[in-house]
PDB file of C-alpha atoms in Angstrom:
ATOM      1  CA  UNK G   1       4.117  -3.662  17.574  1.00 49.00           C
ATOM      2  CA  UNK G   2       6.988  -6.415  18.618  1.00 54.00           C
ATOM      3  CA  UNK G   3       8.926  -5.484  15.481  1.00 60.00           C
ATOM      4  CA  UNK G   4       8.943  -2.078  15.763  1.00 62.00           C
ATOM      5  CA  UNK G   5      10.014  -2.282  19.389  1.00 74.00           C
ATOM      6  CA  UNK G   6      12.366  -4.590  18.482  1.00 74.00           C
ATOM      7  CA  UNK G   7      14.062  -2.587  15.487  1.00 73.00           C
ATOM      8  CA  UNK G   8      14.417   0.391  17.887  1.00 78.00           C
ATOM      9  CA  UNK G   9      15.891  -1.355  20.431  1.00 81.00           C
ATOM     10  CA  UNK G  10      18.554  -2.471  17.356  1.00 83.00           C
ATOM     11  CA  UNK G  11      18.648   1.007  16.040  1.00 82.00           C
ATOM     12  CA  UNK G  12      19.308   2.250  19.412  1.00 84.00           C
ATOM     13  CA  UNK G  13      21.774  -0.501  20.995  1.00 87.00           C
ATOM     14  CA  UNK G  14      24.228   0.359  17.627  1.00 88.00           C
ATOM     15  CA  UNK G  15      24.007   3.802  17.937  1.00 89.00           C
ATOM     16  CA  UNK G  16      25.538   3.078  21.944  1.00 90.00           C
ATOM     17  CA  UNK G  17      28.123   0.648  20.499  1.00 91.00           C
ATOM     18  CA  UNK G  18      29.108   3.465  17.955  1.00 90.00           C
ATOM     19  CA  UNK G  19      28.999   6.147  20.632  1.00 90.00           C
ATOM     20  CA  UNK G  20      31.124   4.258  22.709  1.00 91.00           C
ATOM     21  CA  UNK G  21      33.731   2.813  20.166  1.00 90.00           C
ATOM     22  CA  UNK G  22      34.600   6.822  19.190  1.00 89.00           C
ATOM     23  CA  UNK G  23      34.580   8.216  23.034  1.00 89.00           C
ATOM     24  CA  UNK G  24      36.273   5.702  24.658  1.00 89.00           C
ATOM     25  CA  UNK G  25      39.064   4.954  21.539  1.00 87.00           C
ATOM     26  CA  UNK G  26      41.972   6.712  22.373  1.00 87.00           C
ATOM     27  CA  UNK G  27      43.156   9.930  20.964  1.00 83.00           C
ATOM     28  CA  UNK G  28      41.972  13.784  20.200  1.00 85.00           C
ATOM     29  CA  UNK G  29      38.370  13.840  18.550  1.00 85.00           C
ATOM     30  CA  UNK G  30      38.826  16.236  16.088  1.00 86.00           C
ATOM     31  CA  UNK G  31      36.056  18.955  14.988  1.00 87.00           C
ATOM     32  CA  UNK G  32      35.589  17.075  11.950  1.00 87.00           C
ATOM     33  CA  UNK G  33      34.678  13.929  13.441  1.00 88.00           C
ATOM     34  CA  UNK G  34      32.434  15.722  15.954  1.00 88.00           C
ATOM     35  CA  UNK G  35      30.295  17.342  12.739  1.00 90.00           C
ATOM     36  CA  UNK G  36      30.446  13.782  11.254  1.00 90.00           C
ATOM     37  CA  UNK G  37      29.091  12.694  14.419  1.00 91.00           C
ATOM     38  CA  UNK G  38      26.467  14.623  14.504  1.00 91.00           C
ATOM     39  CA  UNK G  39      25.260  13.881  11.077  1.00 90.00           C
ATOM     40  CA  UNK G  40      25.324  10.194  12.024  1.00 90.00           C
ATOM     41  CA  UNK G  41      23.418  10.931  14.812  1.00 90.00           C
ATOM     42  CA  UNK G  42      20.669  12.426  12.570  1.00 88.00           C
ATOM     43  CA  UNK G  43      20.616   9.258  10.270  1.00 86.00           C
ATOM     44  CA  UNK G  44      19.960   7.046  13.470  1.00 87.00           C
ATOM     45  CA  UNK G  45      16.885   9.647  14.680  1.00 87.00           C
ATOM     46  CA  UNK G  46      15.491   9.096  11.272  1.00 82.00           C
ATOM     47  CA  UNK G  47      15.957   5.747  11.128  1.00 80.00           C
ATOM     48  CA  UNK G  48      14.287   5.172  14.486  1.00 80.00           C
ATOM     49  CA  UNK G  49      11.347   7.457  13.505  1.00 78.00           C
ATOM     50  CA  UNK G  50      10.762   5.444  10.386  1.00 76.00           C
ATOM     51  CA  UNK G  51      11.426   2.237  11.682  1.00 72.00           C
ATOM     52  CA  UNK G  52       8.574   3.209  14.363  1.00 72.00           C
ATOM     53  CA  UNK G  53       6.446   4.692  11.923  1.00 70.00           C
ATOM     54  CA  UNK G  54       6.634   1.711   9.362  1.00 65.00           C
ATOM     55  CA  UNK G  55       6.283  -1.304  11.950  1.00 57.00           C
ATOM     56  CA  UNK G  56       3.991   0.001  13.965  1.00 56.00           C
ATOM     57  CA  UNK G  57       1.436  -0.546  11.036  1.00 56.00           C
ATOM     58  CA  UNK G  58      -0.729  -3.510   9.275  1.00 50.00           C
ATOM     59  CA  UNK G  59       0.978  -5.953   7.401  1.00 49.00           C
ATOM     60  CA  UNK G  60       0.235  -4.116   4.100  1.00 49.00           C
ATOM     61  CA  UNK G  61       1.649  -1.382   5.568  1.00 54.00           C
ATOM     62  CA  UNK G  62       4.584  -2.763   6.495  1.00 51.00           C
ATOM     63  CA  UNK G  63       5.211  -4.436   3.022  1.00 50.00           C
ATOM     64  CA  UNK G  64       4.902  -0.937   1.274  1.00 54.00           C
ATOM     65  CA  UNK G  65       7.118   0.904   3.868  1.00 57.00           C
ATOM     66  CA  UNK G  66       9.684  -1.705   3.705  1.00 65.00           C
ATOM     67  CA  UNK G  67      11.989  -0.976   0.719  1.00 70.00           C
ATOM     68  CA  UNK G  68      12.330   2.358   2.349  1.00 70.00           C
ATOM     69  CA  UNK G  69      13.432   1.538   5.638  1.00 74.00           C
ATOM     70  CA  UNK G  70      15.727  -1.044   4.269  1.00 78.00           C
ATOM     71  CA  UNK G  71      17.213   1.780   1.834  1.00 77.00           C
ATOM     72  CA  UNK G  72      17.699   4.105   5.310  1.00 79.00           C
ATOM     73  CA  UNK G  73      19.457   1.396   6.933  1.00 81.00           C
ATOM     74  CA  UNK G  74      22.117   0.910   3.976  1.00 84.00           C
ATOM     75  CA  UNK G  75      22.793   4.620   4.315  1.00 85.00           C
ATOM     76  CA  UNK G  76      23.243   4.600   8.104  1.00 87.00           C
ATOM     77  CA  UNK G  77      26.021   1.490   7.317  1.00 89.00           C
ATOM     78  CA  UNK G  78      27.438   3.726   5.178  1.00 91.00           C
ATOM     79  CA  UNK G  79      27.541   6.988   6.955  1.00 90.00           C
ATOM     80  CA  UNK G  80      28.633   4.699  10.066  1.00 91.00           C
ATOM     81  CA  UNK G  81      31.421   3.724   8.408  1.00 92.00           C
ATOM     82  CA  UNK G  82      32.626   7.351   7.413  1.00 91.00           C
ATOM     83  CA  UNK G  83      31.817   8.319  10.828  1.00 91.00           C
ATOM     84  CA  UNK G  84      34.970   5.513  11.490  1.00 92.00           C
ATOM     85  CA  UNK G  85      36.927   6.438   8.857  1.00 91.00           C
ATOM     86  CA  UNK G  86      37.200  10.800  10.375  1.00 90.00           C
ATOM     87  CA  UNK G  87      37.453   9.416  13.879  1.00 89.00           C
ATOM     88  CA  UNK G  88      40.905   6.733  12.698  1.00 89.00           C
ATOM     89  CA  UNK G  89      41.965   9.089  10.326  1.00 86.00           C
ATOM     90  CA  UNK G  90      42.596  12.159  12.151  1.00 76.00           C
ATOM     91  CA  UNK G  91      44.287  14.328   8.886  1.00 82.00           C
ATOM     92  CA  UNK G  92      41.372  13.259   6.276  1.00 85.00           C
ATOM     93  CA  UNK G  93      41.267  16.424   4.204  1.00 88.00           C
ATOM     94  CA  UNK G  94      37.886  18.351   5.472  1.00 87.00           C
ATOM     95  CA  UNK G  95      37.194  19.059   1.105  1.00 89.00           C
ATOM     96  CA  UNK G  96      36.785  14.730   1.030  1.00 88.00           C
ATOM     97  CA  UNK G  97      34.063  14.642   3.895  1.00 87.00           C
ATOM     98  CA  UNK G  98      32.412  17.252   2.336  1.00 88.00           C
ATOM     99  CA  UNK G  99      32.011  15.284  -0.663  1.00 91.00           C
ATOM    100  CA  UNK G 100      31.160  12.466   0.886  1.00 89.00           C
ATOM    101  CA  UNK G 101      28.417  13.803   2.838  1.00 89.00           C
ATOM    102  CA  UNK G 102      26.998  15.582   0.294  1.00 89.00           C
ATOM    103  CA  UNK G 103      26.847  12.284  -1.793  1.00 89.00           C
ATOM    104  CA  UNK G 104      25.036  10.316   1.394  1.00 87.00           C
ATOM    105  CA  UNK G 105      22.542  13.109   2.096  1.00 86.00           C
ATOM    106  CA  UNK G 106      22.029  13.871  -1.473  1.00 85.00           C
ATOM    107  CA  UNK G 107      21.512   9.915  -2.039  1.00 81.00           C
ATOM    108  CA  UNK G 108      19.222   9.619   1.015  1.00 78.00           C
ATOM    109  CA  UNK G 109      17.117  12.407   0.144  1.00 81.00           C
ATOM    110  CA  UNK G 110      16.530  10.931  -3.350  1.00 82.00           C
ATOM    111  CA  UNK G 111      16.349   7.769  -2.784  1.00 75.00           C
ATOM    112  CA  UNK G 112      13.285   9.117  -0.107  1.00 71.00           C
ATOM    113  CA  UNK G 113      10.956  10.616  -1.972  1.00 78.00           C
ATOM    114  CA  UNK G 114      11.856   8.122  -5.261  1.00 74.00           C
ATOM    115  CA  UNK G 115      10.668   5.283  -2.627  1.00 67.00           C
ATOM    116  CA  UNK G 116       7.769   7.549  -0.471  1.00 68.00           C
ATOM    117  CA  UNK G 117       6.747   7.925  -4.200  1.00 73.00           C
ATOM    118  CA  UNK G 118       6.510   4.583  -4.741  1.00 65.00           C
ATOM    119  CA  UNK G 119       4.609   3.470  -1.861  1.00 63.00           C
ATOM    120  CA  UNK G 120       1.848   6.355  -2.694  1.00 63.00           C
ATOM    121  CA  UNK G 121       1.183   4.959  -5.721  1.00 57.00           C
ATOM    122  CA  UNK G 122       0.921   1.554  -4.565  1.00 55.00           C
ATOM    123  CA  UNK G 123      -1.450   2.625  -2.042  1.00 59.00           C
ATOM    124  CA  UNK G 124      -3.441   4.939  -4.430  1.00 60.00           C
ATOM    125  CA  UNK G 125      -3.714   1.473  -7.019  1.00 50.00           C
ATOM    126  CA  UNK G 126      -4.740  -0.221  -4.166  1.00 52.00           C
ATOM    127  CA  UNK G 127      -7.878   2.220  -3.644  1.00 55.00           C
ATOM    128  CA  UNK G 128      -8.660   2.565  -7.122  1.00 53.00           C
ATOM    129  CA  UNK G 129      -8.716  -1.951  -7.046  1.00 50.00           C
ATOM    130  CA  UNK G 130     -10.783  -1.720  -4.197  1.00 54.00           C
ATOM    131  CA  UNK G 131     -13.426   1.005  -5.748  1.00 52.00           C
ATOM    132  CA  UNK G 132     -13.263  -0.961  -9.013  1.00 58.00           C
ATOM    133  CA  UNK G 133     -14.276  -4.532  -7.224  1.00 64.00           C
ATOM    134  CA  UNK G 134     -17.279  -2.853  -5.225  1.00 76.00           C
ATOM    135  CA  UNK G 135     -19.440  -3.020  -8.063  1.00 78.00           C
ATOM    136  CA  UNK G 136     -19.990  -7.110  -8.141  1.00 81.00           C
ATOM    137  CA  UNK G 137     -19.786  -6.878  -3.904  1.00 82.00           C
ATOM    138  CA  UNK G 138     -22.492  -4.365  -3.886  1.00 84.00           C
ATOM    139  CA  UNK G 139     -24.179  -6.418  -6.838  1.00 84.00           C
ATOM    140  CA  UNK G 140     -23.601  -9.850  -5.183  1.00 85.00           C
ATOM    141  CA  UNK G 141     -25.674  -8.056  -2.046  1.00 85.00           C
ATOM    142  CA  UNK G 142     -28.220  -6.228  -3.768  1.00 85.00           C
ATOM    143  CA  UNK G 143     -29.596  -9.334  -5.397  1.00 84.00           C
ATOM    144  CA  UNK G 144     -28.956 -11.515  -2.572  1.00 86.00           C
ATOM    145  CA  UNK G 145     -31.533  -9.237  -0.488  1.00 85.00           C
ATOM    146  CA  UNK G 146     -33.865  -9.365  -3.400  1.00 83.00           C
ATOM    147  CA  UNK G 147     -33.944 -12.960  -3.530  1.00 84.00           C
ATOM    148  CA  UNK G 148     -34.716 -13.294   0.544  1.00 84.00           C
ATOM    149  CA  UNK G 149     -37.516 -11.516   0.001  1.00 82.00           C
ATOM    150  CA  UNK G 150     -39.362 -12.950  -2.852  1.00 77.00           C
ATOM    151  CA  UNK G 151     -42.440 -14.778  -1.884  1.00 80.00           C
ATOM    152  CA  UNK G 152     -43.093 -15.985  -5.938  1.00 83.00           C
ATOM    153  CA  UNK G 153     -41.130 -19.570  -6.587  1.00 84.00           C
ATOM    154  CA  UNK G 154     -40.070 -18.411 -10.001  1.00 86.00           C
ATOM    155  CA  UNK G 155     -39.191 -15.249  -9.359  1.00 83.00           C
ATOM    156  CA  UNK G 156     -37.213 -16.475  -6.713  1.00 84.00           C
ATOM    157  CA  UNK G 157     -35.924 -19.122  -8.909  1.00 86.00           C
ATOM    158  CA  UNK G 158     -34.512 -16.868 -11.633  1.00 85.00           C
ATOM    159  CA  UNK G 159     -32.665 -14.634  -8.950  1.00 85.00           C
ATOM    160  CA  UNK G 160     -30.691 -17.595  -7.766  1.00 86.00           C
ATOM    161  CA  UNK G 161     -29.219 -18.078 -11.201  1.00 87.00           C
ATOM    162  CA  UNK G 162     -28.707 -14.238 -11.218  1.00 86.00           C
ATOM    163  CA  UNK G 163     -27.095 -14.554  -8.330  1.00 84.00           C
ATOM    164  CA  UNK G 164     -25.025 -17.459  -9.369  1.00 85.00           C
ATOM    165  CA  UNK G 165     -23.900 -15.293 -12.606  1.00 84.00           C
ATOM    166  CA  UNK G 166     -23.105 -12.196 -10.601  1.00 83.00           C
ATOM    167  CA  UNK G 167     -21.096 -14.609  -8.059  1.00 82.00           C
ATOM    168  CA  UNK G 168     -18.741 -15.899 -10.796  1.00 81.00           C
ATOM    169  CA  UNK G 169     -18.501 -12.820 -13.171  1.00 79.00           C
ATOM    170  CA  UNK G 170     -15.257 -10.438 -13.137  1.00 74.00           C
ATOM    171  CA  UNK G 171     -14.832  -8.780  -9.604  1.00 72.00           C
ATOM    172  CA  UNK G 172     -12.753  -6.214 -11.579  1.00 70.00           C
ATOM    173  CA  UNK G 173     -14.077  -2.989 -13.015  1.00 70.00           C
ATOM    174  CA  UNK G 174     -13.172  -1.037 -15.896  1.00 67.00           C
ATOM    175  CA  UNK G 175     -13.301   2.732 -16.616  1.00 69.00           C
ATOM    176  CA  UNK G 176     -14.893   2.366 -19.744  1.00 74.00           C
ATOM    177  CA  UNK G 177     -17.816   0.065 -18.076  1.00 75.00           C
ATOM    178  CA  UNK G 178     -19.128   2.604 -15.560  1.00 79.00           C
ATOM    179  CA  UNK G 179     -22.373   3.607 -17.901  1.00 83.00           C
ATOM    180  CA  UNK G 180     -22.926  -0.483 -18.309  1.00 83.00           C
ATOM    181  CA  UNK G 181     -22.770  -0.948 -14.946  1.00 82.00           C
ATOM    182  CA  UNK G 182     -24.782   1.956 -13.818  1.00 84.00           C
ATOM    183  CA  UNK G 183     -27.760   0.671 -16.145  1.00 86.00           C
ATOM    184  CA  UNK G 184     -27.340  -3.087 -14.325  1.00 85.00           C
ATOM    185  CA  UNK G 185     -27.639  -1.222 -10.991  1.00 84.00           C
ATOM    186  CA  UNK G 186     -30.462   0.572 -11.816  1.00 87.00           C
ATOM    187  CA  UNK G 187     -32.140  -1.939 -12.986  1.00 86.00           C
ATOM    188  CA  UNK G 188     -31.122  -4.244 -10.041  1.00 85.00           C
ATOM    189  CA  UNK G 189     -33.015  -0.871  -7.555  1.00 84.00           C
ATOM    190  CA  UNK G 190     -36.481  -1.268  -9.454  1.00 85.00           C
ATOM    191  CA  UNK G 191     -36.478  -4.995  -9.050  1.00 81.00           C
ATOM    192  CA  UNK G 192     -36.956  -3.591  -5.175  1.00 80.00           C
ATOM    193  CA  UNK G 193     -40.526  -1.678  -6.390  1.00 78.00           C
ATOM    194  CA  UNK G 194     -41.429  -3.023  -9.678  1.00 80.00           C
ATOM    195  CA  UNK G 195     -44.734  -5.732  -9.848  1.00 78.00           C
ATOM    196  CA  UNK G 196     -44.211  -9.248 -10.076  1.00 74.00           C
ATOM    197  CA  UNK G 197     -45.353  -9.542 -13.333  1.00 75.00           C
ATOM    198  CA  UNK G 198     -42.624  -7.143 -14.296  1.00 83.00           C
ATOM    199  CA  UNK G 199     -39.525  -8.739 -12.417  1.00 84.00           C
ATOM    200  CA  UNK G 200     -38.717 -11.618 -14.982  1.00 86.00           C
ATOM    201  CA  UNK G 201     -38.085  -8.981 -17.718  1.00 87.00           C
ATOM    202  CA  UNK G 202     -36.232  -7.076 -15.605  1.00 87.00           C
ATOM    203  CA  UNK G 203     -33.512  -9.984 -14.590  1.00 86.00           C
ATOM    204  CA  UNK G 204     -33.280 -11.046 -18.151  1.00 88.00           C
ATOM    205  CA  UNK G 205     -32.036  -7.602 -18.896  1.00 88.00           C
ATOM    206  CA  UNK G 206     -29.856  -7.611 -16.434  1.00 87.00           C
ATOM    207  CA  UNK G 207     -28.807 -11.078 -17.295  1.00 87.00           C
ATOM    208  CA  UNK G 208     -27.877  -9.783 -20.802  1.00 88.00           C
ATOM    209  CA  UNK G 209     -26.121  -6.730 -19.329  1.00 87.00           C
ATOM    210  CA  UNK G 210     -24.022  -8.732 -17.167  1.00 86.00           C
ATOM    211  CA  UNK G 211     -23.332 -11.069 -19.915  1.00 86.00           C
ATOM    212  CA  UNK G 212     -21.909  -8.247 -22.102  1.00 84.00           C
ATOM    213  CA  UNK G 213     -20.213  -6.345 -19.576  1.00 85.00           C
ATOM    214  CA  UNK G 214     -18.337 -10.153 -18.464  1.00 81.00           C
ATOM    215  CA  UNK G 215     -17.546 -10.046 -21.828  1.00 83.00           C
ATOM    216  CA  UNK G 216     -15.627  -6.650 -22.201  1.00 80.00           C
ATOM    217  CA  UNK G 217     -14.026  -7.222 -18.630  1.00 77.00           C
ATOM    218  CA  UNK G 218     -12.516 -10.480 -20.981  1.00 77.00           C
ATOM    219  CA  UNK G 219     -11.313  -8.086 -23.645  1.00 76.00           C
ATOM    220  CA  UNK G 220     -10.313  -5.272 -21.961  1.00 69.00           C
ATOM    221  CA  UNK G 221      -7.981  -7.718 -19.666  1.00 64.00           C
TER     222      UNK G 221
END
């Protein structure tokens, strides 16, 4: 919240020094520095509105929204400086700010959605790490409940190294081991109604499930 205060307070103290420097500089302000004006004038709304919108977020946030903010700011320098450049050069052919502007919208826009791209797919990888590491989490607690529970000393016993296994396995997923992991967490539910004398088979086959699917995580990697 402090940074994003702060940056608008910046954005917003340089757009008065600017303002000031071409009202109070003598000589005629000519219709082509008031359009340029303008323009600039845009560029600093934007720039407040995504210096707000950025920094007013978590740090992850703020990491991914970065870059583009940074890339905003380089184009307000720039489009500050042609704002300068129409307001000391009062017979700048119109044909050269046209060009010009064209070139620092054109660029802006661009560069935008090349870098709001960007961060969507970063977040969208994010999501698809998390989904892909709730399998062990949901594992880890699963067994971990199981084990609480049981009254039998062995039973109880071989859990813990189950446990122990599922603690230090691969926390990341892969595509191709949904079906694998969908029989270990199947069999990891009937452990919850199965009979005692039935619950040692069933963590040795999820032992050996585990064990291969550690395995492919290896050589999939």
């Amino acid at each position: 919240m402090k940074s994003s205060v702060a940056s608008i307070v910046t954005y917003a103290s340089l757009w008065a020094v600017v303002s000031i420097i071409i009202f109070v500089t003598p000589g005629k302000i000519s219709n082509l520095c008031g359009c340029v004006y303008a323009i600039t004038f845009a560029f600093y709304i934007i720039a407040l509105f995504f210096s707000y919108t950025t920094l007013n977020r978590s740090l992850k946030q703020v990491f991914y929204g970065t870059p583009t903010l940074l890339a905003i700011s380089a184009l307000l320098i720039i489009q500050t400086i042609f704002l300068f450049i129409t307001r000391f050069v009062p017979y700048l052919p119109h044909w050269i700010a046209i060009v010009v502007e064209t070139l620092i919208i054109g660029g802006g826009v661009v560069l935008a959605i090349l870098l709001l791209t960007s961060k969507s797919y970063l977040n969208e990888v994010d999501v698809q790490t998390k989904d892909k590491e709730n399998f062990i989490k949901l594992l880890f607690a699963e067994i971990t409940i199981e084990m609480q529970k049981e009254e039998k000393p062995e039973i109880k016993k071989q859990l813990e190294q189950l446990l122990s296994e599922v603690k230090y396995s691969d926390p990341i997923s892969d595509a191709s081991l949904k079906s694998l992991e969908e029989s270990i967490s199947c069999l990891t539910v009937s452990l919850k109604t199965s009979e005692p004398h039935l619950k040692m088979d069933i963590i040795k086959k999820i032992h050996l499930l585990l064990e291969e699917r550690n395995m492919k995580c290896k050589m999939l990697k």
